[in-house]
XYZ file of C-alpha atoms in Angstrom:
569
model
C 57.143 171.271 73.861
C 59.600 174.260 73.556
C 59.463 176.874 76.160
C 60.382 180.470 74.408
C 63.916 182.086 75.486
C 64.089 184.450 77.231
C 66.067 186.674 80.242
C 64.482 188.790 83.058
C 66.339 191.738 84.078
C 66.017 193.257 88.049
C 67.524 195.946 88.655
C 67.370 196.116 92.790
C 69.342 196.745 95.502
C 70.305 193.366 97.526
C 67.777 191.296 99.301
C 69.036 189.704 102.595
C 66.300 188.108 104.794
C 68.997 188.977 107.821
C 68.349 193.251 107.403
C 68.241 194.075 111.152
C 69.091 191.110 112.593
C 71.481 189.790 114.249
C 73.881 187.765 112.959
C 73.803 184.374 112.371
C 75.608 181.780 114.828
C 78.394 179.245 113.624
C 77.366 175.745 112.524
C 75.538 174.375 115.194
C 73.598 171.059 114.901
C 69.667 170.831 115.784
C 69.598 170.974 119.105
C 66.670 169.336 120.938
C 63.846 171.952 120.422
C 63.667 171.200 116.857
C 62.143 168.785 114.481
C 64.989 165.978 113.483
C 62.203 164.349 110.723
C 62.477 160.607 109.477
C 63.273 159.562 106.474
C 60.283 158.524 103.827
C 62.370 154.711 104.279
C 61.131 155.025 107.567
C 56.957 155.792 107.150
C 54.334 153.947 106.792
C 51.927 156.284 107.207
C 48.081 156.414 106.387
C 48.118 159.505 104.191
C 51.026 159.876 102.003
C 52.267 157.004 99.420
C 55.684 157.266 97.589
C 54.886 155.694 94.600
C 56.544 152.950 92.626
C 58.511 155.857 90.709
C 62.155 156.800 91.912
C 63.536 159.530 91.940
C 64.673 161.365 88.709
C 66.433 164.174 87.211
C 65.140 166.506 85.823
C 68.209 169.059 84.671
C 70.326 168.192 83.812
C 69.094 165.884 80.927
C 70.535 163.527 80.650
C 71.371 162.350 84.135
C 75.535 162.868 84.558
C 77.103 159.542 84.237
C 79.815 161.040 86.568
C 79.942 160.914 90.546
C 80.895 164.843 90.664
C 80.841 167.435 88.206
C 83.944 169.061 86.758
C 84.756 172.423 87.568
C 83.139 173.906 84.098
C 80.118 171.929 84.866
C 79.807 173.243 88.432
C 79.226 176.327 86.833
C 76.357 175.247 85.405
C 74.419 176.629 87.978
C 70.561 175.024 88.477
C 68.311 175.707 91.740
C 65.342 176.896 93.632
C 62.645 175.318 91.422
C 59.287 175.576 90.946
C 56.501 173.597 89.095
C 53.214 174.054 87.770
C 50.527 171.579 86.160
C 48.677 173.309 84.029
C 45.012 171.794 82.247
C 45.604 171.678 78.498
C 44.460 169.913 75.568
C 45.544 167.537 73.636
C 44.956 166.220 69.983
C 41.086 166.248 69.261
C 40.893 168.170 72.482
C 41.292 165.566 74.660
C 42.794 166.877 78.165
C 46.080 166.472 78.912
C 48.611 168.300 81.566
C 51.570 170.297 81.006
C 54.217 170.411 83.814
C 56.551 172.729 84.135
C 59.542 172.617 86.343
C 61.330 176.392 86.249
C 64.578 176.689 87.665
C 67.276 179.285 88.597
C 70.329 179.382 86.227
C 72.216 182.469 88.362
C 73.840 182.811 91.416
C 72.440 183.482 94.905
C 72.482 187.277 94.664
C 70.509 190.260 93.223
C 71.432 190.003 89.973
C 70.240 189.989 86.201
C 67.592 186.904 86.541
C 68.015 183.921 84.472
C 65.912 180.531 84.842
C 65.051 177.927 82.477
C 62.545 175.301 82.233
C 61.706 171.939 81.489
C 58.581 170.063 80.465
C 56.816 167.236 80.897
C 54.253 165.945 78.733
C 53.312 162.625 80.860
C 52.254 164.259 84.015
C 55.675 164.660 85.272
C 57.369 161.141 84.823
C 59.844 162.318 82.266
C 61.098 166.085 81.244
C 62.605 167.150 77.834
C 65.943 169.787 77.813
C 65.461 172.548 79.626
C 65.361 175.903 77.839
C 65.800 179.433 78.542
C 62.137 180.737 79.691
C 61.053 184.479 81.096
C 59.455 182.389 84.349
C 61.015 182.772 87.998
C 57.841 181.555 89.852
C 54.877 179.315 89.351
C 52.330 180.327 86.710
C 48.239 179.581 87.431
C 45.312 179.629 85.181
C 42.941 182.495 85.845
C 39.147 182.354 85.552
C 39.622 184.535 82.599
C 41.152 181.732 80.437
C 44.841 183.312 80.838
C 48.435 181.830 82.586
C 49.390 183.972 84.919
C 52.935 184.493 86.858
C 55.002 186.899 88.777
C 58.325 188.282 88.222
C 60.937 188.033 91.678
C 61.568 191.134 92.617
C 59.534 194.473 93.144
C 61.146 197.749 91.806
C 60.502 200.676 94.493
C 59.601 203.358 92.138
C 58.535 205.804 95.531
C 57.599 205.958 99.040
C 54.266 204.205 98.384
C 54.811 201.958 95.055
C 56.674 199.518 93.257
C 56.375 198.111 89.949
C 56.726 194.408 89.818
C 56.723 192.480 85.857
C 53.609 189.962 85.331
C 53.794 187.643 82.556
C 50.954 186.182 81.052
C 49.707 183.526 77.991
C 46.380 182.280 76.737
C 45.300 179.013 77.812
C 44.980 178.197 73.910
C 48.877 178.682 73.105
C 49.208 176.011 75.989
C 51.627 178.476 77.778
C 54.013 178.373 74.491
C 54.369 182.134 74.517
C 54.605 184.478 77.763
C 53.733 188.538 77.243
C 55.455 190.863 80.146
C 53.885 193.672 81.111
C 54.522 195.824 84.601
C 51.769 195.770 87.608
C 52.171 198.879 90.130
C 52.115 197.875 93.603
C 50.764 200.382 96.123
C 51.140 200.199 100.010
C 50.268 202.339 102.652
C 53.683 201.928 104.909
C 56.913 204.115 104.276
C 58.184 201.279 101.533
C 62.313 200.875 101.045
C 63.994 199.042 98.452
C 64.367 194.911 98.977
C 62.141 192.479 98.908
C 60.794 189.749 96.435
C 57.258 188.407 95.555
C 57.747 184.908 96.514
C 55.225 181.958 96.171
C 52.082 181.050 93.603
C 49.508 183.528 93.062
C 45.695 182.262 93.972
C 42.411 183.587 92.491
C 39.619 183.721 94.595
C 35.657 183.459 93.713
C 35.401 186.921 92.453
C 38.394 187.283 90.538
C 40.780 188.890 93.006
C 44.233 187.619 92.246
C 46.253 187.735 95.782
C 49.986 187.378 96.085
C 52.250 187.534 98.971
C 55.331 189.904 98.609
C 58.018 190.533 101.787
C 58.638 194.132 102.349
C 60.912 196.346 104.390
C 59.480 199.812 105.623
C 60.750 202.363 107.973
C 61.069 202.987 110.862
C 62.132 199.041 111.762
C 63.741 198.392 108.308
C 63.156 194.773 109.028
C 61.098 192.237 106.467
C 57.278 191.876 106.773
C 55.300 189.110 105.173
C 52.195 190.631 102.917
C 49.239 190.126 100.985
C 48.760 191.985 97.429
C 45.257 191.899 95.773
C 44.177 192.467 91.995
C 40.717 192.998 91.352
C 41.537 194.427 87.244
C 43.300 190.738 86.049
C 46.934 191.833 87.312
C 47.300 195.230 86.009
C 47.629 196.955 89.572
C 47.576 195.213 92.725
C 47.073 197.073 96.417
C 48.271 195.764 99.859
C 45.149 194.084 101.427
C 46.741 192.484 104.626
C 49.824 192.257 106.420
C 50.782 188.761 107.248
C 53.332 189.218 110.193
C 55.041 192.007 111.517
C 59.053 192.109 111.881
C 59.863 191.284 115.745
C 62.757 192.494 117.627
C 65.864 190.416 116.126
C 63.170 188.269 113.847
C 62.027 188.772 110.724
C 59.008 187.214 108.003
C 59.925 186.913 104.128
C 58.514 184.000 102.276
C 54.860 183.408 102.642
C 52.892 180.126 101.098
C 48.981 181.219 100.871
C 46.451 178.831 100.028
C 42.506 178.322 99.997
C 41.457 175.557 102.501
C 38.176 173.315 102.452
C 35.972 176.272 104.123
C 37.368 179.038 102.082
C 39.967 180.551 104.594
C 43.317 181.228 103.775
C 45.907 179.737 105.045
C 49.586 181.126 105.266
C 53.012 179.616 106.283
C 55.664 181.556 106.880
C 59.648 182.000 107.239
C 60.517 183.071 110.333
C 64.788 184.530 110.881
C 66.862 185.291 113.129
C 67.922 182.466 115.286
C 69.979 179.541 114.123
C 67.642 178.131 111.715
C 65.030 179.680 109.866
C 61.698 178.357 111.163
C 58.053 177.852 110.079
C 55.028 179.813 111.623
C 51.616 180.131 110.126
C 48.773 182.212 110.058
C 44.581 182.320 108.941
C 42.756 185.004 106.948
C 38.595 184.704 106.814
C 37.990 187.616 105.263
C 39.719 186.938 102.010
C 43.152 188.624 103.336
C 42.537 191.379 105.040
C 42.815 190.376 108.619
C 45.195 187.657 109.949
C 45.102 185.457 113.105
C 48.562 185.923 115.249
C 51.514 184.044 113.952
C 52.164 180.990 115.498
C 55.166 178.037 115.646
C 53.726 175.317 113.081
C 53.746 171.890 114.737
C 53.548 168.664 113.538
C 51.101 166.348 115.106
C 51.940 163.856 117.852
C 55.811 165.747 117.582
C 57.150 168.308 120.525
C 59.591 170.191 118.719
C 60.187 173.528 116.131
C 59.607 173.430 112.745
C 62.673 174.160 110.705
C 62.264 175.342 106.819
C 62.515 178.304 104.158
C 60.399 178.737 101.094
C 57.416 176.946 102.189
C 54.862 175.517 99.923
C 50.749 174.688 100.138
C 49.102 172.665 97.743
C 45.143 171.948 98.169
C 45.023 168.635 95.847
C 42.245 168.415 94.034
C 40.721 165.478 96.506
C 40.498 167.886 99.246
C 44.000 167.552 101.396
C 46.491 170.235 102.006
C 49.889 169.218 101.310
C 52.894 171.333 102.378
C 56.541 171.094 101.103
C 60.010 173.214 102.835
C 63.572 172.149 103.242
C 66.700 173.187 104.819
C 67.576 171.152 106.346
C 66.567 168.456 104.066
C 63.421 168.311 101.672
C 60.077 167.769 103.351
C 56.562 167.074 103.147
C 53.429 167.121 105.495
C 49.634 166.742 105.330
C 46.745 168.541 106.833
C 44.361 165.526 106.187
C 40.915 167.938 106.319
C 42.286 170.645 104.252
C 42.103 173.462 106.758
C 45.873 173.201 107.547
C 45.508 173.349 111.371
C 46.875 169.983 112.090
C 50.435 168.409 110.244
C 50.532 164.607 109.662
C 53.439 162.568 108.521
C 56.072 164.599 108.367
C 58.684 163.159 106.464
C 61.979 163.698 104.552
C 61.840 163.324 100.580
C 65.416 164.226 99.446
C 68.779 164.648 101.406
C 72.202 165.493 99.749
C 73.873 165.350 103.420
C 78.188 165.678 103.587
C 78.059 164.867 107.546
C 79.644 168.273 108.083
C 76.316 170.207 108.570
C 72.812 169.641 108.294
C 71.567 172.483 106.207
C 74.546 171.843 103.812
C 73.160 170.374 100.290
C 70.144 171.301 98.823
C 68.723 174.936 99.255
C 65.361 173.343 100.877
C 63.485 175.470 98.076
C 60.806 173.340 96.715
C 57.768 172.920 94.346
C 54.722 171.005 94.098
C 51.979 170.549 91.539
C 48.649 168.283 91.629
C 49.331 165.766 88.476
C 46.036 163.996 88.969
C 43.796 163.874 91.494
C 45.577 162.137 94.361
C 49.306 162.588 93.221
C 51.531 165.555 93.365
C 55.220 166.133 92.137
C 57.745 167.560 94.317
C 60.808 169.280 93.120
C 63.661 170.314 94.434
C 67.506 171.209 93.826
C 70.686 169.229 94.509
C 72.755 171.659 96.078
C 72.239 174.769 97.088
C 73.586 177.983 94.842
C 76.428 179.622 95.018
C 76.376 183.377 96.479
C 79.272 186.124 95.824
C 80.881 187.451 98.564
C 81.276 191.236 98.900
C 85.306 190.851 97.004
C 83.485 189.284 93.865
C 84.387 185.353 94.244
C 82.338 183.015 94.689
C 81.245 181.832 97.649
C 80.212 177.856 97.907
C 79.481 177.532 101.919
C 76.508 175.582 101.361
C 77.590 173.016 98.954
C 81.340 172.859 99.000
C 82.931 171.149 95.977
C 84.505 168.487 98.618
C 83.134 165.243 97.246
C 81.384 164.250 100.830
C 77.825 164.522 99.487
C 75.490 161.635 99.052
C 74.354 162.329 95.911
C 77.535 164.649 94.207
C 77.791 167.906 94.378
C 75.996 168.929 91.344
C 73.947 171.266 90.362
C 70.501 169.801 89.620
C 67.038 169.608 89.825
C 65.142 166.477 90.498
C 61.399 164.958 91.235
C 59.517 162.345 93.316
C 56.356 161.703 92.653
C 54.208 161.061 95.537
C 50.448 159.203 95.706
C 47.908 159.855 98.510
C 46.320 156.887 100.149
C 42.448 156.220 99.450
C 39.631 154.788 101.399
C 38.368 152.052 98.984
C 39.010 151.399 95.380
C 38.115 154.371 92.963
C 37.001 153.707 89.716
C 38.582 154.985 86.507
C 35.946 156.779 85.487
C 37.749 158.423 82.576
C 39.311 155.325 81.416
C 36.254 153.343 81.710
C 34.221 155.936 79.386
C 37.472 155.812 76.719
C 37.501 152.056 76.437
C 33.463 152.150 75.647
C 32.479 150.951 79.363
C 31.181 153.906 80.740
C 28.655 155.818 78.634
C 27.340 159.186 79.703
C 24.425 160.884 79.126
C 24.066 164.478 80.148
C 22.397 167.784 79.434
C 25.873 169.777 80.662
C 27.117 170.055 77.258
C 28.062 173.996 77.235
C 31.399 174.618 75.681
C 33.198 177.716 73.281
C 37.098 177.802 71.681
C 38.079 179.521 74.102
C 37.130 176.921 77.074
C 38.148 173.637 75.367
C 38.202 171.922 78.833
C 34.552 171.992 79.095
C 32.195 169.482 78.321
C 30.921 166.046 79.800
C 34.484 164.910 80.323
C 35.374 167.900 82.138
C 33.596 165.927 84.907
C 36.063 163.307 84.641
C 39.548 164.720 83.715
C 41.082 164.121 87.739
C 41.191 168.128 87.425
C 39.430 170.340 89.766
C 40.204 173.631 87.732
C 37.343 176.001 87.427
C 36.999 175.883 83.470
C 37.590 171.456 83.823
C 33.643 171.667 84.787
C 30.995 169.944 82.700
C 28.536 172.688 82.256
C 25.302 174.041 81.580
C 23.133 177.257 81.404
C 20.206 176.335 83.420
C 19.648 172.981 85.816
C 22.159 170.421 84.790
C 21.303 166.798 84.357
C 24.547 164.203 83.969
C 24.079 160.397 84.083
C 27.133 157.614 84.485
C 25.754 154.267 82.928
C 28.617 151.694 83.637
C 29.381 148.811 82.569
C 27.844 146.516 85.641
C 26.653 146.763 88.863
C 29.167 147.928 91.442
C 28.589 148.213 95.364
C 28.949 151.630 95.266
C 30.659 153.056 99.162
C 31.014 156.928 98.314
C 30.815 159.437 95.809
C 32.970 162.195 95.461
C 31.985 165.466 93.977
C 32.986 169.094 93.175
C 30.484 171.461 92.238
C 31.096 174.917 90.845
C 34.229 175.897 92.347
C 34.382 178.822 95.478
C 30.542 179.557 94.801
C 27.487 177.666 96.714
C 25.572 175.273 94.412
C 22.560 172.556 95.552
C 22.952 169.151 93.549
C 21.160 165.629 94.586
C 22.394 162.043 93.703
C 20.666 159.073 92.683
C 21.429 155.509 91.676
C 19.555 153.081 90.071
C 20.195 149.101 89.278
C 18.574 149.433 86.086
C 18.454 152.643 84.834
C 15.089 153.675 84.836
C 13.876 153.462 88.790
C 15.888 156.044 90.800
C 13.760 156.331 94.036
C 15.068 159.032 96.212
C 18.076 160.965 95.881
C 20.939 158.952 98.279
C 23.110 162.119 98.646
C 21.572 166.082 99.095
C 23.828 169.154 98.679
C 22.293 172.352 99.675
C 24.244 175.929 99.459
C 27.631 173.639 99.698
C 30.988 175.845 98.343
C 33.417 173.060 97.248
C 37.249 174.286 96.705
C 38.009 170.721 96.247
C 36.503 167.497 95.870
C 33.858 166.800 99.269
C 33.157 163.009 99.604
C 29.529 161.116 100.790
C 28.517 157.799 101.694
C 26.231 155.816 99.291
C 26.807 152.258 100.276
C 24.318 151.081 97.634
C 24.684 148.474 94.684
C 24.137 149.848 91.770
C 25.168 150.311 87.328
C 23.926 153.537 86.904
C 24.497 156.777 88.913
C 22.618 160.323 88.240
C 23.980 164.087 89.207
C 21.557 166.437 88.887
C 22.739 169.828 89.715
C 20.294 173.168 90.551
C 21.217 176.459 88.609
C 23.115 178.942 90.213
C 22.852 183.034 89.612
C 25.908 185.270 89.183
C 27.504 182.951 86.475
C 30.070 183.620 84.168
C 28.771 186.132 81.348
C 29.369 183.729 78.471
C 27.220 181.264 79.989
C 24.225 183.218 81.023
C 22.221 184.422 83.678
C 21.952 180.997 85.261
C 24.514 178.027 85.565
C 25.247 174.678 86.673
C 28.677 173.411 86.871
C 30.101 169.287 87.749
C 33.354 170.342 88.443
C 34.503 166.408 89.438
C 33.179 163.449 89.909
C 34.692 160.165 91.644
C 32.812 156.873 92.554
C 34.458 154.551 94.679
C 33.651 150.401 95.527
């Protein structure tokens, strides 16, 4: 699918995360307070799954045949990607993803912006040529049936605003076409220039769109991780919180945000000034306003300092928080329970390593995307981009053109895909009902144009996005007849997303005697799928969901929503 071409223009001062700080020491190993992480070669752990797909390019396509680039090619700059799945439809409206992997195309400076993208149209095994595209940073569906991104960098405009560009597309051009407008940012503090919105917007319950921006005010002139909120779809957007505070010789920039299980947020954080930038993280419960101290994010059953920039959370649709950083290396870790209190298996993805220093290769900027329920793609860059120093050359520190890397010293942008591990054997659900085996009979049958992901398969598309809901206006009935009897050990199930909803579950051998209801939900708010024991033999299972108030005007005055549904044997 083409992406539209197209440039963004910034027209800010430099951005250096080192303003007030001290400068940076030579090229010093990790030392023994932080976190030397194994290799993925080396795990076998009980979470995360590489799966049998290696690891691809993605730009540029083709793959090089060549070892290392030529000096025209090295100009051919590609970095600091980003991806987004986002729920589409297919022909007859069947759902489908799109994935989107954007990418820089400029140098590492404050310059005119330039990025392209590639697509994928088989949930992120294979991308098409990347074209020019008007998007820096991930775009998200909003509950109003629009795409929604962020330009890079805020434009001070006066002591208490900045105007920052927003780009948006309907849902029904399947993000072919992106509209720019400007949002005015407002703080409170004594704002300078600098800065950058960094990291993927997320919409609560009520509609509030937050991003995180990092800011420098006076009197410390120092960086500051923040929280901007929306409540009018994006137009303007006001400081809510303050994420952490610049320290004497330290500073915060990027900021990760996510929803956990309970409906905190959860932040992660760059932390510079010493050798390496490091990881800290916070928690919001009141939607952003208030934060919990900073603290050093550590990795379960490991002594030692998290290293990383860019850092990136991911609640997959079955309920686990996943977060990706780099630098040195390319990373991933799992908060198993979705609150993101506790890391799991770190591990190492992707290193381009010349053996001179560690953080030399790729920039450690990452992305990741849910491509079905229990797999994600990760992408990342090949080596890091070049900067300009202050005479005008260019300035390749981080990824010298000396032929010493492992994997070349291109350019490039690349994927793994990645599978989380299951407790039993989950049923296809979807492909059982498209091969006849599965038949479904349901009152949740509420759908318009302008949500085609609705409907009974909504329950069953592996998506947990708010419009992929089978739906009704009232109580909601929905029935799974399959094709035998299974020994059913849990069901999995996502209501309507951030908002409390009752459902019960039954099962029946035969379809007409259901006895009492095996699992209860009562004033349960699911962000993800939440997972019950049934431990009962049976061929047909029954959902029946109580209506909710304060639904969505086009549905009515009362609602019931099957977000997801999983059965596993």
């Amino acid at each position: 699918m083409p992406v539209p071409r197209a440039m963004v223009v910034a027209t800010s001062v430099a951005v250096s995360a080192a303003v007030a700080l001290p400068a940076r020491p030579g090229p010093a190993q990790a030392g023994a307070d932080y976190c030397v992480l194994p290799d993925r070669s080396q795990q076998s752990g009980a979470y995360l799954i590489d799966t049998a797909s290696s690891l691809d390019w993605i730009h540029p396509n083709p793959p090089p045949a060549a070892r290392e680039p030529t000096e025209a090619e090295r100009l051919e700059f590609a970095g600091f990607p980003n991806v987004s799945a986002l729920d589409v439809t297919g022909p007859g409206g069947a759902p489908r993803q799109k994935v989107i992997t954007t990418f820089t195309t400029n140098v590492d400076r404050v310059v005119t912006l330039t990025s392209s993208a590639a697509v994928s149209d088989d949930d992120g095994r294979t991308f098409g040529p990347a074209e020019a595209t008007p998007l820096r940073e991930s775009p998200v569906e909003l509950h109003d049936g629009r795409f929604f991104a962020t330009e890079y960098y805020p434009i001070r405009t006066g002591p208490h605003q900045a105007k920052l560009g927003v780009l948006t597309s309907s849902t029904l051009d399947d993000g072919e076409s992106w509209l720019r407008a400007e949002s005015v940012l407002t703080t409170p503090g004594d704002l300078l220039p600098g800065g950058a919105a960094h990291g993927t917007p997320i919409q609560l319950a009520d509609g509030t769109i937050l991003i995180t921006v990092y800011a420098r005010y006076h009197p410390t002139g120092a960086f500051q991780a923040e929280v901007y909120a929306s409540a009018d779809g994006g137009r303007t957007f006001a400081r809510r919180g303050v994420i952490a505070e610049p320290e004497p010789g330290f500073a915060y920039t990027e900021a990760a945000v996510e929803q956990a299980m309970d409906g905190t947020l959860v932040a992660v954080l760059r932390r510079d000034g010493g050798p390496y930038a490091t990881l800290r993280q916070s928690r919001s419960a009141d939607g952003g306003h208030t934060w919990s101290p900073v603290r050093e994010l550590r990795f379960a059953g490991l002594d030692c300092v998290a290293r990383g920039v860019a850092p990136r959370l991911l609640l997959m649709p079955d309920g686990r928080l996943v977060l990706s950083a780099g630098r040195p290396d390319n990373w991933l870790a799992i908060s198993p329970d979705g609150l993101g209190e506790e890391w799991h298996e770190p591990q190492v993805t992707y290193h381009n390593r010349d053996g001179i220093w560690d953080a030399h290769g790729s920039s450690g900027y990452t992305g990741l995307a849910a491509v079905g329920p229990h797999r994600l793609i990760q992408v990342f860059d090949n080596c890091k981009l070049v900067g300009v120093r202050t005479d005008g050359t260019l300035d390749e520190t981080a990824c010298p053109a000396h032929g010493r890397f492992e994997h070349g010293g291109w350019y490039a942008i690349k994927r793994l895909l990645f599978d989380l591990a299951t407790p039993g054997t989950r049923l296809d659900l979807a492909g059982l009902r498209r091969r006849g085996d599965v038949r479904v009979s349901t009152t949740m049958r509420w759908s318009s144009r302008s949500r085609p992901r609705t409907g009974p398969g909504g329950a069953l598309d592996g998506s947990t996005g708010y419009w992929s809901s089978a739906v009704a206006a009232g109580r909601g009935r929905y029935v799974l007849h399959l094709d035998r009897p299974y020994p059913l050990s849990r069901i999995g199930l996502s209501l309507r997303p951030g908002h409390p909803a009752d459902a019960r579950v039954y099962v029946s051998r035969d379809g007409r005697s259901w006895g009492e209801p095996v699992v209860t939900v009562r004033g349960r708010t699911d962000h993800a799928l939440q997972y019950d024991a049934i431990g009962r033999t049976a061929q047909h299972v029954k959902i029946v969901v109580e209506p909710s108030k304060g639904c969505d005007r086009e549905i009515g005055r009362t609602c019931s929503v099957l977000n997801e549904i999983e059965l596993y044997h």
